[in-house]
Amino acid sequence: MIRGVLFDMDGVLFDTETLGQELMPKAARAYGQQMDKALYHRLLGVNEHLSRQIIAEAYGEDFPFDAFHDLFLQYFIDIAQRGELPLKPGLAQCMEGLKARGIRIALATSTQRPVVECYLRNTPVLQHCFDDTVCGIEVPRGKPEPDIYLEAARRLGLTPDQCVGVEDSRNGLRSLRAAGVVSVMIPDLLPFSEELAPYVDHCLPDLTHLCPLIDKLNAL
């Protein structure tokens, strides 16, 4: 019986990964570096610790990661504070449907809590939606390890197999699979592929299909 949904944030609830594809290279250029799509894609769905390692490999240990990262986040905070963060299709309908079904909802995102709180505070459709949130480095290991999804399920008072997790990145999908959560992919920048198939139980075109899927799973 599915009783909870665990959502990733960027690329699942907000259409921020497309924006990030412009803004992260912009932040890198501010500190004298170029960033291609391959490097950007490696950074999707990972927490700050792993991002730091990836950037150090690409740009060297002397690269000012903290300043670069703060600038990148500030771009998004400015957009959020203007109420201009783009939402993924079907978001409001999906949240309303989950609440109507009595499904508990958690957010499990690699993004830092102050940024998450800024996003939610400035997005009326998401205020009061989440029963709990797990953010950034609040668990010992980030995605693709299972910690964040195990903790999100625990905070909802549920076992992993009672939860559906919704992701768009390879690291996030691997995290769901390792946690034993029913894995749903809604593709964003990364398309579904045979390489991802071992980590994906269900692939949906958008959020409007999530409640019907849960109804189907609960009818089995």
PDB file of C-alpha atoms in Angstrom:
ATOM      1  CA  MET A   1       0.000   0.000   0.000  1.00  0.00           C
ATOM      2  CA  ILE A   2       1.468   3.377  -1.041  1.00  0.00           C
ATOM      3  CA  ARG A   3       0.990   5.874   1.769  1.00  0.00           C
ATOM      4  CA  GLY A   4       3.698   8.445   1.056  1.00  0.00           C
ATOM      5  CA  VAL A   5       5.423  10.308  -1.761  1.00  0.00           C
ATOM      6  CA  LEU A   6       9.004  11.527  -1.496  1.00  0.00           C
ATOM      7  CA  PHE A   7       9.821  14.304  -3.961  1.00  0.00           C
ATOM      8  CA  ASP A   8      13.107  15.546  -5.267  1.00  0.00           C
ATOM      9  CA  MET A   9      12.834  19.293  -5.912  1.00  0.00           C
ATOM     10  CA  ASP A  10      14.902  20.690  -8.775  1.00  0.00           C
ATOM     11  CA  GLY A  11      13.726  19.366 -12.118  1.00  0.00           C
ATOM     12  CA  VAL A  12      10.736  17.620 -10.498  1.00  0.00           C
ATOM     13  CA  LEU A  13       8.749  20.405  -8.799  1.00  0.00           C
ATOM     14  CA  PHE A  14      10.564  23.418 -10.227  1.00  0.00           C
ATOM     15  CA  ASP A  15      11.866  23.774 -13.767  1.00  0.00           C
ATOM     16  CA  THR A  16      15.182  24.959 -12.340  1.00  0.00           C
ATOM     17  CA  GLU A  17      17.596  22.582 -14.023  1.00  0.00           C
ATOM     18  CA  THR A  18      17.022  24.216 -17.398  1.00  0.00           C
ATOM     19  CA  LEU A  19      17.687  27.584 -15.770  1.00  0.00           C
ATOM     20  CA  GLY A  20      20.722  26.133 -14.032  1.00  0.00           C
ATOM     21  CA  GLN A  21      22.134  25.116 -17.384  1.00  0.00           C
ATOM     22  CA  GLU A  22      22.469  28.847 -18.065  1.00  0.00           C
ATOM     23  CA  LEU A  23      23.199  30.144 -14.575  1.00  0.00           C
ATOM     24  CA  MET A  24      25.877  27.729 -13.373  1.00  0.00           C
ATOM     25  CA  PRO A  25      28.160  28.370 -16.380  1.00  0.00           C
ATOM     26  CA  LYS A  26      27.513  32.092 -15.797  1.00  0.00           C
ATOM     27  CA  ALA A  27      28.744  31.718 -12.211  1.00  0.00           C
ATOM     28  CA  ALA A  28      31.774  29.726 -13.408  1.00  0.00           C
ATOM     29  CA  ARG A  29      32.647  32.459 -15.928  1.00  0.00           C
ATOM     30  CA  ALA A  30      32.556  35.012 -13.111  1.00  0.00           C
ATOM     31  CA  TYR A  31      35.515  33.107 -11.635  1.00  0.00           C
ATOM     32  CA  GLY A  32      37.395  32.574 -14.890  1.00  0.00           C
ATOM     33  CA  GLN A  33      36.224  29.093 -15.877  1.00  0.00           C
ATOM     34  CA  GLN A  34      34.104  27.556 -18.615  1.00  0.00           C
ATOM     35  CA  MET A  35      31.500  24.867 -17.892  1.00  0.00           C
ATOM     36  CA  ASP A  36      30.142  22.496 -20.520  1.00  0.00           C
ATOM     37  CA  LYS A  37      26.903  20.519 -20.358  1.00  0.00           C
ATOM     38  CA  ALA A  38      28.698  17.305 -19.415  1.00  0.00           C
ATOM     39  CA  LEU A  39      30.133  18.865 -16.254  1.00  0.00           C
ATOM     40  CA  TYR A  40      26.811  20.492 -15.387  1.00  0.00           C
ATOM     41  CA  HIS A  41      25.015  17.162 -15.745  1.00  0.00           C
ATOM     42  CA  ARG A  42      27.516  15.537 -13.352  1.00  0.00           C
ATOM     43  CA  LEU A  43      26.446  18.077 -10.734  1.00  0.00           C
ATOM     44  CA  LEU A  44      22.713  17.370 -10.992  1.00  0.00           C
ATOM     45  CA  GLY A  45      21.157  15.793  -7.922  1.00  0.00           C
ATOM     46  CA  VAL A  46      24.294  15.846  -5.742  1.00  0.00           C
ATOM     47  CA  ASN A  47      24.824  17.636  -2.442  1.00  0.00           C
ATOM     48  CA  GLU A  48      27.351  20.367  -1.708  1.00  0.00           C
ATOM     49  CA  HIS A  49      30.075  17.971  -0.523  1.00  0.00           C
ATOM     50  CA  LEU A  50      30.061  15.952  -3.747  1.00  0.00           C
ATOM     51  CA  SER A  51      29.695  19.110  -5.853  1.00  0.00           C
ATOM     52  CA  ARG A  52      32.835  20.435  -4.211  1.00  0.00           C
ATOM     53  CA  GLN A  53      34.752  17.285  -5.163  1.00  0.00           C
ATOM     54  CA  ILE A  54      33.531  17.351  -8.773  1.00  0.00           C
ATOM     55  CA  ILE A  55      34.400  21.030  -9.195  1.00  0.00           C
ATOM     56  CA  ALA A  56      37.847  20.504  -7.665  1.00  0.00           C
ATOM     57  CA  GLU A  57      38.499  17.716 -10.171  1.00  0.00           C
ATOM     58  CA  ALA A  58      37.447  19.990 -13.034  1.00  0.00           C
ATOM     59  CA  TYR A  59      38.976  23.312 -12.004  1.00  0.00           C
ATOM     60  CA  GLY A  60      41.624  22.427  -9.430  1.00  0.00           C
ATOM     61  CA  GLU A  61      41.792  22.641  -5.663  1.00  0.00           C
ATOM     62  CA  ASP A  62      42.441  26.404  -5.746  1.00  0.00           C
ATOM     63  CA  PHE A  63      39.134  27.226  -7.420  1.00  0.00           C
ATOM     64  CA  PRO A  64      37.003  29.389  -5.044  1.00  0.00           C
ATOM     65  CA  PHE A  65      34.148  26.895  -4.742  1.00  0.00           C
ATOM     66  CA  ASP A  66      32.337  28.637  -1.890  1.00  0.00           C
ATOM     67  CA  ALA A  67      32.155  31.978  -3.683  1.00  0.00           C
ATOM     68  CA  PHE A  68      31.126  30.291  -6.947  1.00  0.00           C
ATOM     69  CA  HIS A  69      28.459  28.208  -5.214  1.00  0.00           C
ATOM     70  CA  ASP A  70      27.086  31.174  -3.277  1.00  0.00           C
ATOM     71  CA  LEU A  71      26.823  33.220  -6.472  1.00  0.00           C
ATOM     72  CA  PHE A  72      24.999  30.419  -8.267  1.00  0.00           C
ATOM     73  CA  LEU A  73      22.510  30.042  -5.406  1.00  0.00           C
ATOM     74  CA  GLN A  74      22.011  33.810  -5.230  1.00  0.00           C
ATOM     75  CA  TYR A  75      20.894  33.853  -8.861  1.00  0.00           C
ATOM     76  CA  PHE A  76      18.109  31.430  -7.943  1.00  0.00           C
ATOM     77  CA  ILE A  77      17.215  33.195  -4.700  1.00  0.00           C
ATOM     78  CA  ASP A  78      16.762  36.437  -6.628  1.00  0.00           C
ATOM     79  CA  ILE A  79      14.436  34.696  -9.094  1.00  0.00           C
ATOM     80  CA  ALA A  80      12.482  33.023  -6.267  1.00  0.00           C
ATOM     81  CA  GLN A  81      12.064  36.286  -4.361  1.00  0.00           C
ATOM     82  CA  ARG A  82      10.532  37.832  -7.469  1.00  0.00           C
ATOM     83  CA  GLY A  83       8.055  34.937  -7.547  1.00  0.00           C
ATOM     84  CA  GLU A  84       9.395  33.854 -10.931  1.00  0.00           C
ATOM     85  CA  LEU A  85      10.590  30.294 -10.337  1.00  0.00           C
ATOM     86  CA  PRO A  86       9.106  28.203 -13.170  1.00  0.00           C
ATOM     87  CA  LEU A  87       6.930  25.291 -11.993  1.00  0.00           C
ATOM     88  CA  LYS A  88       6.769  21.882 -13.599  1.00  0.00           C
ATOM     89  CA  PRO A  89       3.544  21.040 -15.449  1.00  0.00           C
ATOM     90  CA  GLY A  90       0.747  19.620 -13.306  1.00  0.00           C
ATOM     91  CA  LEU A  91       2.293  20.567  -9.949  1.00  0.00           C
ATOM     92  CA  ALA A  92      -0.828  22.064  -8.347  1.00  0.00           C
ATOM     93  CA  GLN A  93      -3.086  19.281  -9.626  1.00  0.00           C
ATOM     94  CA  CYS A  94      -0.683  16.638  -8.337  1.00  0.00           C
ATOM     95  CA  MET A  95      -0.418  18.116  -4.843  1.00  0.00           C
ATOM     96  CA  GLU A  96      -4.174  18.561  -4.570  1.00  0.00           C
ATOM     97  CA  GLY A  97      -4.702  14.959  -5.671  1.00  0.00           C
ATOM     98  CA  LEU A  98      -2.230  13.577  -3.145  1.00  0.00           C
ATOM     99  CA  LYS A  99      -3.793  15.524  -0.284  1.00  0.00           C
ATOM    100  CA  ALA A 100      -7.281  14.384  -1.329  1.00  0.00           C
ATOM    101  CA  ARG A 101      -6.079  10.768  -1.144  1.00  0.00           C
ATOM    102  CA  GLY A 102      -4.564  11.214   2.319  1.00  0.00           C
ATOM    103  CA  ILE A 103      -1.035  10.597   0.994  1.00  0.00           C
ATOM    104  CA  ARG A 104       1.772  11.944   3.171  1.00  0.00           C
ATOM    105  CA  ILE A 105       4.328  14.070   1.325  1.00  0.00           C
ATOM    106  CA  ALA A 106       8.011  14.714   1.995  1.00  0.00           C
ATOM    107  CA  LEU A 107      10.662  16.712   0.185  1.00  0.00           C
ATOM    108  CA  ALA A 108      14.094  15.075  -0.165  1.00  0.00           C
ATOM    109  CA  THR A 109      16.454  17.447  -1.934  1.00  0.00           C
ATOM    110  CA  SER A 110      20.206  17.965  -2.085  1.00  0.00           C
ATOM    111  CA  THR A 111      19.634  21.735  -2.020  1.00  0.00           C
ATOM    112  CA  GLN A 112      20.484  23.627   1.171  1.00  0.00           C
ATOM    113  CA  ARG A 113      17.620  24.340   3.574  1.00  0.00           C
ATOM    114  CA  PRO A 114      17.776  28.178   3.414  1.00  0.00           C
ATOM    115  CA  VAL A 115      17.382  27.995  -0.370  1.00  0.00           C
ATOM    116  CA  VAL A 116      14.576  25.438  -0.121  1.00  0.00           C
ATOM    117  CA  GLU A 117      12.728  27.576   2.416  1.00  0.00           C
ATOM    118  CA  CYS A 118      13.096  30.595   0.135  1.00  0.00           C
ATOM    119  CA  TYR A 119      11.650  28.646  -2.785  1.00  0.00           C
ATOM    120  CA  LEU A 120       8.701  27.345  -0.781  1.00  0.00           C
ATOM    121  CA  ARG A 121       7.993  30.673   0.889  1.00  0.00           C
ATOM    122  CA  ASN A 122       7.689  32.335  -2.501  1.00  0.00           C
ATOM    123  CA  THR A 123       5.650  29.570  -4.181  1.00  0.00           C
ATOM    124  CA  PRO A 124       2.041  29.719  -2.931  1.00  0.00           C
ATOM    125  CA  VAL A 125       1.034  26.396  -4.491  1.00  0.00           C
ATOM    126  CA  LEU A 126       3.626  24.576  -2.340  1.00  0.00           C
ATOM    127  CA  GLN A 127       3.023  26.251   0.996  1.00  0.00           C
ATOM    128  CA  HIS A 128       1.804  23.776   3.627  1.00  0.00           C
ATOM    129  CA  CYS A 129       2.139  20.851   1.169  1.00  0.00           C
ATOM    130  CA  PHE A 130       4.956  18.956   2.850  1.00  0.00           C
ATOM    131  CA  ASP A 131       4.594  16.910   6.001  1.00  0.00           C
ATOM    132  CA  ASP A 132       8.389  16.970   6.359  1.00  0.00           C
ATOM    133  CA  THR A 133      11.557  17.934   4.492  1.00  0.00           C
ATOM    134  CA  VAL A 134      15.118  16.629   4.347  1.00  0.00           C
ATOM    135  CA  CYS A 135      17.600  19.037   2.781  1.00  0.00           C
ATOM    136  CA  GLY A 136      21.210  19.369   1.701  1.00  0.00           C
ATOM    137  CA  ILE A 137      23.740  17.769   3.997  1.00  0.00           C
ATOM    138  CA  GLU A 138      21.315  16.844   6.795  1.00  0.00           C
ATOM    139  CA  VAL A 139      22.078  13.152   6.256  1.00  0.00           C
ATOM    140  CA  PRO A 140      25.504  11.471   6.439  1.00  0.00           C
ATOM    141  CA  ARG A 141      25.703  10.625   2.723  1.00  0.00           C
ATOM    142  CA  GLY A 142      24.116  12.396  -0.205  1.00  0.00           C
ATOM    143  CA  LYS A 143      22.579  10.957  -3.352  1.00  0.00           C
ATOM    144  CA  PRO A 144      23.254   8.449  -4.933  1.00  0.00           C
ATOM    145  CA  GLU A 145      23.426   6.846  -1.471  1.00  0.00           C
ATOM    146  CA  PRO A 146      20.024   5.986   0.049  1.00  0.00           C
ATOM    147  CA  ASP A 147      20.295   8.056   3.240  1.00  0.00           C
ATOM    148  CA  ILE A 148      18.102  11.008   2.271  1.00  0.00           C
ATOM    149  CA  TYR A 149      15.192   8.839   1.129  1.00  0.00           C
ATOM    150  CA  LEU A 150      15.442   6.511   4.096  1.00  0.00           C
ATOM    151  CA  GLU A 151      15.326   9.531   6.387  1.00  0.00           C
ATOM    152  CA  ALA A 152      12.407  11.093   4.500  1.00  0.00           C
ATOM    153  CA  ALA A 153      10.377   7.891   4.816  1.00  0.00           C
ATOM    154  CA  ARG A 154      11.278   7.636   8.512  1.00  0.00           C
ATOM    155  CA  ARG A 155      10.100  11.187   9.154  1.00  0.00           C
ATOM    156  CA  LEU A 156       6.754  10.335   7.569  1.00  0.00           C
ATOM    157  CA  GLY A 157       6.468   7.322   9.857  1.00  0.00           C
ATOM    158  CA  LEU A 158       6.540   4.960   6.869  1.00  0.00           C
ATOM    159  CA  THR A 159       8.692   2.136   5.571  1.00  0.00           C
ATOM    160  CA  PRO A 160      10.436   2.662   2.218  1.00  0.00           C
ATOM    161  CA  ASP A 161       8.199   0.154   0.450  1.00  0.00           C
ATOM    162  CA  GLN A 162       5.170   2.230   1.468  1.00  0.00           C
ATOM    163  CA  CYS A 163       6.570   5.195  -0.471  1.00  0.00           C
ATOM    164  CA  VAL A 164       6.896   6.344  -4.048  1.00  0.00           C
ATOM    165  CA  GLY A 165       9.906   8.523  -4.829  1.00  0.00           C
ATOM    166  CA  VAL A 166       9.934  10.962  -7.743  1.00  0.00           C
ATOM    167  CA  GLU A 167      13.218  11.863  -9.398  1.00  0.00           C
ATOM    168  CA  ASP A 168      14.698  13.136 -12.644  1.00  0.00           C
ATOM    169  CA  SER A 169      18.462  12.609 -12.216  1.00  0.00           C
ATOM    170  CA  ARG A 170      20.620   9.507 -12.381  1.00  0.00           C
ATOM    171  CA  ASN A 171      21.998  10.046  -8.871  1.00  0.00           C
ATOM    172  CA  GLY A 172      18.509  10.549  -7.489  1.00  0.00           C
ATOM    173  CA  LEU A 173      17.165   7.421  -9.155  1.00  0.00           C
ATOM    174  CA  ARG A 174      20.091   5.395  -7.830  1.00  0.00           C
ATOM    175  CA  SER A 175      19.315   6.768  -4.354  1.00  0.00           C
ATOM    176  CA  LEU A 176      15.688   5.646  -4.624  1.00  0.00           C
ATOM    177  CA  ARG A 177      16.659   2.177  -5.779  1.00  0.00           C
ATOM    178  CA  ALA A 178      19.187   1.786  -2.950  1.00  0.00           C
ATOM    179  CA  ALA A 179      16.562   2.907  -0.425  1.00  0.00           C
ATOM    180  CA  GLY A 180      14.000   0.356  -1.599  1.00  0.00           C
ATOM    181  CA  VAL A 181      11.451   3.015  -2.543  1.00  0.00           C
ATOM    182  CA  VAL A 182       9.141   2.590  -5.561  1.00  0.00           C
ATOM    183  CA  SER A 183      11.072   4.595  -8.142  1.00  0.00           C
ATOM    184  CA  VAL A 184       9.319   7.022 -10.490  1.00  0.00           C
ATOM    185  CA  MET A 185      11.191   9.011 -13.109  1.00  0.00           C
ATOM    186  CA  ILE A 186       9.743  12.124 -14.672  1.00  0.00           C
ATOM    187  CA  PRO A 187      12.439  13.058 -17.198  1.00  0.00           C
ATOM    188  CA  ASP A 188      13.746  16.607 -17.321  1.00  0.00           C
ATOM    189  CA  LEU A 189      17.134  17.343 -18.919  1.00  0.00           C
ATOM    190  CA  LEU A 190      18.055  13.673 -18.717  1.00  0.00           C
ATOM    191  CA  PRO A 191      15.897  11.426 -20.926  1.00  0.00           C
ATOM    192  CA  PHE A 192      14.926   7.924 -19.898  1.00  0.00           C
ATOM    193  CA  SER A 193      17.342   5.353 -21.334  1.00  0.00           C
ATOM    194  CA  GLU A 194      18.228   1.688 -21.055  1.00  0.00           C
ATOM    195  CA  GLU A 195      21.112   2.711 -18.816  1.00  0.00           C
ATOM    196  CA  LEU A 196      18.604   4.112 -16.312  1.00  0.00           C
ATOM    197  CA  ALA A 197      16.133   1.232 -16.601  1.00  0.00           C
ATOM    198  CA  PRO A 198      17.564  -0.736 -13.628  1.00  0.00           C
ATOM    199  CA  TYR A 199      16.783   2.228 -11.345  1.00  0.00           C
ATOM    200  CA  VAL A 200      13.289   3.067 -12.659  1.00  0.00           C
ATOM    201  CA  ASP A 201      10.053   1.249 -11.796  1.00  0.00           C
ATOM    202  CA  HIS A 202       7.780   3.691 -13.620  1.00  0.00           C
ATOM    203  CA  CYS A 203       8.506   6.497 -16.095  1.00  0.00           C
ATOM    204  CA  LEU A 204       5.847   9.227 -16.359  1.00  0.00           C
ATOM    205  CA  PRO A 205       5.560  12.171 -18.755  1.00  0.00           C
ATOM    206  CA  ASP A 206       4.618  14.707 -16.059  1.00  0.00           C
ATOM    207  CA  LEU A 207       3.207  15.152 -12.559  1.00  0.00           C
ATOM    208  CA  THR A 208      -0.428  14.826 -13.657  1.00  0.00           C
ATOM    209  CA  HIS A 209       0.161  11.079 -14.053  1.00  0.00           C
ATOM    210  CA  LEU A 210       1.412  10.482 -10.497  1.00  0.00           C
ATOM    211  CA  CYS A 211      -1.928  10.205  -8.667  1.00  0.00           C
ATOM    212  CA  PRO A 212      -3.373   7.787 -11.260  1.00  0.00           C
ATOM    213  CA  LEU A 213      -0.227   5.660 -10.880  1.00  0.00           C
ATOM    214  CA  ILE A 214      -0.646   5.561  -7.085  1.00  0.00           C
ATOM    215  CA  ASP A 215      -4.306   4.578  -7.527  1.00  0.00           C
ATOM    216  CA  LYS A 216      -3.215   1.772  -9.827  1.00  0.00           C
ATOM    217  CA  LEU A 217      -0.518   0.528  -7.418  1.00  0.00           C
ATOM    218  CA  ASN A 218      -2.926   0.601  -4.493  1.00  0.00           C
ATOM    219  CA  ALA A 219      -5.527  -1.362  -6.444  1.00  0.00           C
ATOM    220  CA  LEU A 220      -3.148  -4.276  -7.013  1.00  0.00           C
TER     221      LEU A 220
END
